[in-house]
Amino acid sequence: MSFQIGIVGLPNVGKSTLFNAITKSQVEAANYPFATIDPNVGVVAVPDERLAKLAAQEKSEKIVPTTIEFVDIAGLVSGAHKGEGLGNQFLSHIREVDAILEVARLFTDDDIIHVNGNVDAKRDIETIGIELQLADLANVEKRLESNAKQVKAGDRDAKIRQSVLEKYKVALEAGKMANTVVLNEEEKSASKDVQLLTTKPFLLAANATYNISTKKYESEDGNEINASLLGEGFGDVILVDAKLETELAQLDDAEHDEYLTDLGLTESGLDRIITAAYKTLGLITFITAGPKESKAWTCPAGTKAPQAAGVIHTDFEHGFIRAETIQWDKLLEAGSYANARAKGWLRTEGKEYVVQDGDVVHFLFSK
């Protein structure tokens, strides 16, 4: 099951630099707008310390973390909703992702031009918000017109959908994201085909300068950053120094950890981004662990056991019989599956069991 995070922002805010660091790849990070035209895609392992511990206990031959895809999308400029710059490509690419990681520039560098002439993170965030809202508003107005015909024909779902579209229109005209509109289950069901840019979950990466002396992220004026002042509507605001993260990404594990300690950081900004992205998408991780491999699997929170089994293989879902499961820390405490079973900690669950984050699961199925 693949999930995508689209990295967006104005030109020259550090999107591609951050993408390179996240994915440890080398796409062009040039000092001019639209260096990124076609979206670059990188598959990234989700940090999970549980896997190594379980693999050591089970003497696994290999460790396979779960992954998430990051997409580096062309820089947006004012007027993108009308096709300015590379607006059409930007909007088409962003529609394909599951969540949006917006990069805002808080650092100053005379050698890196800003498309608007000066650094102003709040203005840049508002520019992107306005462009996405205007694009969505145009979409909603078209849908209202086409959906009205179905309402006249007496389609019940169309009537509910029309109400939802009206709610979106009011919010967007007020300068709000569509994801601020609260819908009940009936409204969600009737309007699930209404795909808007601003109904997606958002994360904000504030690309700032990390001051090694003060051990703080600082804005262009040298002051410590108050992330809460950057804007609303973001699932998380992550402070990050893209240049520093690039340096960290080039180190081996031991050097990486040592450098983090020297910097006074407990984890890299990239790990925080990846973890926050996973959380923002409402995903959980369950694990299969044994001599062959210890592997993490991704599924949405609330997934029942047969559907979780289907993430591994569709045959597992179709032939699902039951699942044996135990939380990862209890398995470590027991020391082995046999001990866990003897202690009564290894549970047998049926089709209605909702898989929990950190569950170690063994699925039984019929062929």
Short mmCIF file of C-alpha atoms in Angstrom, two decimals:
data_model
loop_
_atom_site.label_atom_id
_atom_site.label_comp_id
_atom_site.label_asym_id
_atom_site.label_seq_id
_atom_site.Cartn_x
_atom_site.Cartn_y
_atom_site.Cartn_z
CA MET A 1 0.00 0.00 0.00
CA SER A 2 1.69 3.19 -1.22
CA PHE A 3 1.06 6.68 0.15
CA GLN A 4 2.44 9.90 -1.27
CA ILE A 5 3.42 13.21 0.33
CA GLY A 6 3.74 16.10 -2.12
CA ILE A 7 6.42 18.68 -1.27
CA VAL A 8 5.22 22.11 -2.38
CA GLY A 9 6.28 25.72 -1.99
CA LEU A 10 7.33 28.83 -3.87
CA PRO A 11 10.48 28.59 -6.01
CA ASN A 12 13.82 28.68 -4.14
CA VAL A 13 12.47 27.96 -0.66
CA GLY A 14 14.51 24.75 -0.33
CA LYS A 15 11.99 22.17 -1.59
CA SER A 16 14.42 20.23 -3.75
CA THR A 17 17.21 20.52 -1.18
CA LEU A 18 14.87 19.05 1.42
CA PHE A 19 13.71 16.36 -0.99
CA ASN A 20 17.32 15.41 -1.69
CA ALA A 21 18.01 15.11 2.01
CA ILE A 22 14.86 13.12 2.74
CA THR A 23 15.45 10.67 -0.08
CA LYS A 24 19.27 10.86 -0.07
CA SER A 25 19.07 11.50 -3.81
CA GLN A 26 20.44 14.25 -6.01
CA VAL A 27 17.82 16.04 -8.09
CA GLU A 28 18.66 19.48 -9.42
CA ALA A 29 18.44 22.25 -6.79
CA ALA A 30 19.16 25.24 -8.99
CA ASN A 31 19.05 28.93 -8.11
CA TYR A 32 16.18 29.86 -10.41
CA PRO A 33 12.42 29.19 -10.57
CA PHE A 34 11.14 25.92 -12.05
CA ALA A 35 14.33 23.87 -11.76
CA THR A 36 11.86 21.12 -10.90
CA ILE A 37 9.36 20.64 -13.74
CA ASP A 38 8.45 16.97 -13.68
CA PRO A 39 7.85 15.68 -10.16
CA ASN A 40 10.67 13.63 -8.65
CA VAL A 41 9.55 10.70 -6.53
CA GLY A 42 11.55 9.15 -3.71
CA VAL A 43 10.66 6.16 -1.52
CA VAL A 44 11.64 6.68 2.10
CA ALA A 45 11.82 4.22 5.01
CA VAL A 46 9.69 5.16 8.01
CA PRO A 47 11.89 5.21 11.14
CA ASP A 48 10.89 2.42 13.52
CA GLU A 49 13.19 1.27 16.32
CA ARG A 50 10.85 -1.63 17.10
CA LEU A 51 11.95 -3.58 14.03
CA ALA A 52 15.62 -3.88 15.01
CA LYS A 53 14.72 -5.08 18.51
CA LEU A 54 12.30 -7.70 17.23
CA ALA A 55 14.74 -8.80 14.53
CA ALA A 56 17.46 -9.32 17.14
CA GLN A 57 15.16 -11.48 19.26
CA GLU A 58 13.84 -13.51 16.32
CA LYS A 59 17.28 -13.71 14.67
CA SER A 60 15.74 -12.37 11.46
CA GLU A 61 17.83 -12.58 8.29
CA LYS A 62 16.71 -9.11 7.25
CA ILE A 63 14.77 -6.05 8.38
CA VAL A 64 12.19 -4.46 6.05
CA PRO A 65 10.76 -1.12 7.19
CA THR A 66 7.52 0.29 5.84
CA THR A 67 7.87 3.12 3.36
CA ILE A 68 6.25 6.33 2.22
CA GLU A 69 6.74 8.22 -1.05
CA PHE A 70 7.75 11.87 -1.25
CA VAL A 71 7.08 13.81 -4.44
CA ASP A 72 9.02 17.00 -5.24
CA ILE A 73 6.55 19.19 -7.15
CA ALA A 74 7.35 22.25 -9.29
CA GLY A 75 7.46 25.58 -7.45
CA LEU A 76 4.22 27.54 -7.38
CA VAL A 77 3.87 31.27 -8.08
CA SER A 78 1.06 33.77 -7.69
CA GLY A 79 -1.49 33.18 -10.45
CA ALA A 80 -0.91 29.41 -10.62
CA HIS A 81 -4.67 28.79 -10.46
CA LYS A 82 -4.87 30.60 -13.84
CA GLY A 83 -1.91 28.68 -15.26
CA GLU A 84 0.81 31.21 -14.41
CA GLY A 85 4.37 29.82 -14.22
CA LEU A 86 3.94 26.06 -14.18
CA GLY A 87 0.57 26.30 -12.47
CA ASN A 88 -1.20 23.68 -14.54
CA GLN A 89 1.53 21.08 -13.96
CA PHE A 90 1.68 22.01 -10.28
CA LEU A 91 -2.04 21.60 -9.74
CA SER A 92 -2.26 18.34 -11.68
CA HIS A 93 0.63 16.79 -9.75
CA ILE A 94 -0.63 17.92 -6.36
CA ARG A 95 -4.04 16.34 -7.01
CA GLU A 96 -2.38 12.92 -7.10
CA VAL A 97 -0.80 12.96 -3.62
CA ASP A 98 -2.37 11.92 -0.32
CA ALA A 99 -1.03 14.78 1.79
CA ILE A 100 0.89 18.01 1.28
CA LEU A 101 4.17 19.04 2.90
CA GLU A 102 4.48 22.79 2.37
CA VAL A 103 7.97 24.25 2.66
CA ALA A 104 8.24 27.85 3.85
CA ARG A 105 11.51 29.77 3.67
CA LEU A 106 12.70 31.48 6.85
CA PHE A 107 16.42 31.65 6.06
CA THR A 108 18.27 34.48 4.32
CA ASP A 109 20.94 33.92 1.70
CA ASP A 110 21.98 36.67 -0.72
CA ASP A 111 23.12 34.03 -3.18
CA ILE A 112 19.66 32.44 -3.40
CA ILE A 113 17.09 34.74 -4.96
CA HIS A 114 13.52 34.88 -3.63
CA VAL A 115 10.82 34.98 -6.28
CA ASN A 116 9.13 37.87 -4.44
CA GLY A 117 12.31 39.77 -3.69
CA ASN A 118 12.49 39.25 0.06
CA VAL A 119 11.92 36.58 2.72
CA ASP A 120 8.44 36.66 4.29
CA ALA A 121 7.23 33.21 5.32
CA LYS A 122 3.70 34.27 6.29
CA ARG A 123 3.20 36.00 2.93
CA ASP A 124 4.50 32.95 1.06
CA ILE A 125 2.21 30.62 3.01
CA GLU A 126 -0.75 32.88 2.27
CA THR A 127 0.17 32.94 -1.44
CA ILE A 128 0.09 29.16 -1.68
CA GLY A 129 -3.11 28.99 0.37
CA ILE A 130 -4.83 31.53 -1.88
CA GLU A 131 -3.75 29.76 -5.07
CA LEU A 132 -5.01 26.39 -3.84
CA GLN A 133 -8.26 27.92 -2.57
CA LEU A 134 -8.93 29.71 -5.87
CA ALA A 135 -8.26 26.52 -7.82
CA ASP A 136 -10.67 24.66 -5.54
CA LEU A 137 -13.29 27.41 -5.78
CA ALA A 138 -13.28 27.17 -9.57
CA ASN A 139 -13.66 23.39 -9.26
CA VAL A 140 -16.51 23.69 -6.75
CA GLU A 141 -18.41 26.19 -8.90
CA LYS A 142 -18.22 23.82 -11.87
CA ARG A 143 -19.37 20.90 -9.72
CA LEU A 144 -22.30 22.92 -8.32
CA GLU A 145 -23.52 23.58 -11.85
CA SER A 146 -23.19 20.00 -13.06
CA ASN A 147 -24.51 18.47 -9.83
CA ALA A 148 -27.63 20.69 -9.93
CA LYS A 149 -28.92 18.64 -12.86
CA GLN A 150 -28.79 15.48 -10.76
CA VAL A 151 -30.57 17.28 -7.91
CA LYS A 152 -33.40 18.21 -10.27
CA ALA A 153 -33.63 14.57 -11.33
CA GLY A 154 -34.33 13.65 -7.70
CA ASP A 155 -30.99 12.01 -6.85
CA ARG A 156 -30.82 11.93 -3.04
CA ASP A 157 -27.03 11.74 -2.87
CA ALA A 158 -26.79 14.63 -5.32
CA LYS A 159 -28.91 16.76 -2.98
CA ILE A 160 -26.55 16.01 -0.06
CA ARG A 161 -23.54 16.59 -2.32
CA GLN A 162 -24.95 19.97 -3.36
CA SER A 163 -25.15 20.99 0.31
CA VAL A 164 -21.53 19.91 0.84
CA LEU A 165 -20.39 21.84 -2.23
CA GLU A 166 -22.17 24.94 -0.91
CA LYS A 167 -20.35 24.56 2.42
CA TYR A 168 -17.03 24.28 0.59
CA LYS A 169 -17.88 27.37 -1.48
CA VAL A 170 -18.63 29.46 1.62
CA ALA A 171 -15.39 28.38 3.30
CA LEU A 172 -13.23 28.96 0.20
CA GLU A 173 -14.76 32.38 -0.46
CA ALA A 174 -13.93 33.28 3.15
CA GLY A 175 -10.28 32.42 2.51
CA LYS A 176 -10.37 29.10 4.38
CA MET A 177 -9.19 25.65 3.38
CA ALA A 178 -11.86 23.11 2.46
CA ASN A 179 -10.46 20.81 5.17
CA THR A 180 -11.88 23.22 7.78
CA VAL A 181 -15.42 22.18 6.77
CA VAL A 182 -16.87 19.61 9.17
CA LEU A 183 -18.96 16.89 7.50
CA ASN A 184 -21.07 14.14 9.02
CA GLU A 185 -20.77 10.54 7.82
CA GLU A 186 -23.70 10.85 5.40
CA GLU A 187 -22.15 13.96 3.82
CA LYS A 188 -18.75 12.29 3.56
CA SER A 189 -20.26 9.26 1.83
CA ALA A 190 -22.28 11.31 -0.67
CA SER A 191 -19.38 13.58 -1.57
CA LYS A 192 -16.42 11.18 -1.57
CA ASP A 193 -15.92 11.83 -5.30
CA VAL A 194 -15.41 15.56 -4.65
CA GLN A 195 -11.63 15.73 -4.67
CA LEU A 196 -10.28 19.16 -3.69
CA LEU A 197 -6.70 20.27 -3.17
CA THR A 198 -7.42 21.82 0.21
CA THR A 199 -9.30 18.85 1.63
CA LYS A 200 -5.95 17.08 1.81
CA PRO A 201 -4.07 17.07 5.13
CA PHE A 202 -1.25 19.63 5.34
CA LEU A 203 2.15 19.67 7.05
CA LEU A 204 4.42 22.70 7.20
CA ALA A 205 8.21 22.46 7.06
CA ALA A 206 9.70 25.77 8.20
CA ASN A 207 13.09 25.88 6.49
CA ALA A 208 15.19 27.95 8.90
CA THR A 209 18.79 28.29 10.04
CA TYR A 210 19.85 26.07 12.94
CA ASN A 211 22.19 28.01 15.24
CA ILE A 212 24.69 25.52 16.62
CA SER A 213 25.72 27.95 19.39
CA THR A 214 22.22 28.57 20.76
CA LYS A 215 20.87 25.12 19.74
CA LYS A 216 17.81 26.85 18.27
CA TYR A 217 16.19 27.33 14.87
CA GLU A 218 16.24 31.00 13.91
CA SER A 219 14.34 33.10 11.37
CA GLU A 220 15.78 35.62 8.92
CA ASP A 221 15.98 38.27 11.68
CA GLY A 222 18.00 35.97 13.95
CA ASN A 223 15.13 35.41 16.37
CA GLU A 224 13.91 32.06 17.63
CA ILE A 225 10.90 30.86 15.65
CA ASN A 226 7.42 30.66 17.10
CA ALA A 227 6.01 27.96 14.83
CA SER A 228 2.42 28.69 15.91
CA LEU A 229 2.60 32.12 14.24
CA LEU A 230 3.28 30.73 10.77
CA GLY A 231 -0.32 29.90 10.04
CA GLU A 232 -3.32 27.67 10.75
CA GLY A 233 -4.63 24.55 9.09
CA PHE A 234 -1.41 22.52 9.34
CA GLY A 235 -1.39 19.13 11.03
CA ASP A 236 2.15 19.78 12.26
CA VAL A 237 4.75 22.51 11.92
CA ILE A 238 8.26 21.06 11.71
CA LEU A 239 11.32 23.28 12.07
CA VAL A 240 14.11 22.11 9.79
CA ASP A 241 17.38 23.35 8.30
CA ALA A 242 17.45 21.77 4.83
CA LYS A 243 21.19 22.39 4.34
CA LEU A 244 22.00 20.79 7.69
CA GLU A 245 19.71 17.86 6.90
CA THR A 246 21.60 17.34 3.64
CA GLU A 247 24.85 17.08 5.60
CA LEU A 248 23.28 14.59 8.02
CA ALA A 249 21.89 12.49 5.17
CA GLN A 250 25.39 11.94 3.78
CA LEU A 251 26.73 10.40 7.00
CA ASP A 252 26.68 6.75 8.01
CA ASP A 253 24.54 5.77 10.99
CA ALA A 254 27.24 6.12 13.64
CA GLU A 255 28.45 9.50 12.36
CA HIS A 256 24.86 10.66 11.96
CA ASP A 257 24.00 9.92 15.60
CA GLU A 258 27.23 11.48 16.85
CA TYR A 259 26.64 14.66 14.85
CA LEU A 260 23.05 14.90 16.14
CA THR A 261 24.35 14.68 19.72
CA ASP A 262 26.90 17.41 19.00
CA LEU A 263 24.10 19.57 17.62
CA GLY A 264 22.00 19.03 20.72
CA LEU A 265 19.25 17.28 18.77
CA THR A 266 17.56 14.00 19.67
CA GLU A 267 16.40 13.26 16.11
CA SER A 268 16.82 14.77 12.68
CA GLY A 269 14.26 17.08 11.15
CA LEU A 270 13.80 14.50 8.44
CA ASP A 271 12.79 11.81 10.91
CA ARG A 272 10.32 14.27 12.41
CA ILE A 273 8.90 15.03 8.96
CA ILE A 274 8.54 11.36 8.05
CA THR A 275 6.92 10.48 11.38
CA ALA A 276 4.58 13.48 11.22
CA ALA A 277 3.61 12.65 7.64
CA TYR A 278 2.76 9.09 8.67
CA LYS A 279 0.66 10.40 11.56
CA THR A 280 -1.04 13.08 9.42
CA LEU A 281 -2.20 10.43 6.96
CA GLY A 282 -3.79 8.49 9.82
CA LEU A 283 -1.64 5.42 9.24
CA ILE A 284 -0.47 2.73 11.63
CA THR A 285 2.20 0.07 11.43
CA PHE A 286 1.76 -3.60 12.21
CA ILE A 287 4.66 -6.05 12.13
CA THR A 288 5.42 -9.59 11.06
CA ALA A 289 8.53 -11.01 12.71
CA GLY A 290 10.31 -14.32 12.31
CA PRO A 291 13.61 -15.95 11.29
CA LYS A 292 13.25 -14.94 7.62
CA GLU A 293 12.51 -11.26 8.21
CA SER A 294 11.05 -8.67 10.53
CA LYS A 295 8.85 -6.45 8.40
CA ALA A 296 6.65 -3.42 8.98
CA TRP A 297 3.38 -3.00 7.08
CA THR A 298 1.25 0.11 6.58
CA CYS A 299 -2.52 0.38 6.88
CA PRO A 300 -5.01 3.10 7.85
CA ALA A 301 -5.98 3.33 11.52
CA GLY A 302 -9.19 1.37 12.09
CA THR A 303 -8.32 -1.43 9.66
CA LYS A 304 -9.77 -4.81 10.62
CA ALA A 305 -7.69 -7.99 10.63
CA PRO A 306 -8.79 -9.44 7.23
CA GLN A 307 -8.06 -6.16 5.43
CA ALA A 308 -4.70 -5.85 7.21
CA ALA A 309 -3.91 -9.38 6.02
CA GLY A 310 -4.82 -8.21 2.52
CA VAL A 311 -2.05 -5.62 2.70
CA ILE A 312 0.41 -8.52 2.72
CA HIS A 313 -1.39 -10.50 0.01
CA THR A 314 -4.93 -10.46 -1.35
CA ASP A 315 -5.16 -14.24 -0.82
CA PHE A 316 -4.65 -13.67 2.91
CA GLU A 317 -7.74 -11.46 3.05
CA HIS A 318 -9.94 -13.74 0.95
CA GLY A 319 -9.00 -16.84 2.92
CA PHE A 320 -8.69 -15.19 6.34
CA ILE A 321 -9.39 -17.55 9.27
CA ARG A 322 -7.91 -15.80 12.30
CA ALA A 323 -4.95 -13.78 13.49
CA GLU A 324 -2.52 -14.40 16.33
CA THR A 325 -1.35 -11.08 17.71
CA ILE A 326 0.66 -9.51 20.50
CA GLN A 327 1.99 -6.02 21.10
CA TRP A 328 5.67 -5.74 20.14
CA ASP A 329 6.89 -4.80 23.63
CA LYS A 330 5.07 -7.74 25.23
CA LEU A 331 6.71 -10.11 22.75
CA LEU A 332 10.11 -8.68 23.66
CA GLU A 333 9.29 -9.04 27.35
CA ALA A 334 8.25 -12.66 26.83
CA GLY A 335 11.46 -13.42 24.96
CA SER A 336 9.83 -15.66 22.36
CA TYR A 337 6.49 -16.62 20.82
CA ALA A 338 6.50 -19.84 22.84
CA ASN A 339 6.90 -17.97 26.12
CA ALA A 340 4.25 -15.43 25.09
CA ARG A 341 1.83 -18.25 24.31
CA ALA A 342 2.59 -19.94 27.64
CA LYS A 343 1.90 -16.67 29.49
CA GLY A 344 -1.40 -16.23 27.63
CA TRP A 345 -0.16 -13.01 25.99
CA LEU A 346 -0.51 -14.24 22.41
CA ARG A 347 -4.16 -13.55 21.53
CA THR A 348 -6.36 -15.15 18.87
CA GLU A 349 -8.47 -12.57 17.06
CA GLY A 350 -11.21 -12.89 14.45
CA LYS A 351 -12.58 -10.88 11.54
CA GLU A 352 -13.82 -7.96 13.63
CA TYR A 353 -10.50 -7.28 15.35
CA VAL A 354 -9.13 -3.80 14.65
CA VAL A 355 -5.37 -4.00 14.20
CA GLN A 356 -3.42 -1.67 16.50
CA ASP A 357 -0.17 0.19 15.90
CA GLY A 358 2.69 -1.99 17.08
CA ASP A 359 0.80 -5.27 16.81
CA VAL A 360 2.98 -8.24 15.83
CA VAL A 361 0.64 -10.42 13.80
CA HIS A 362 0.61 -13.90 12.35
CA PHE A 363 -2.31 -14.49 9.95
CA LEU A 364 -3.84 -17.90 9.39
CA PHE A 365 -5.74 -18.34 6.11
CA SER A 366 -7.12 -21.05 3.85
CA LYS A 367 -5.86 -21.47 0.31
#
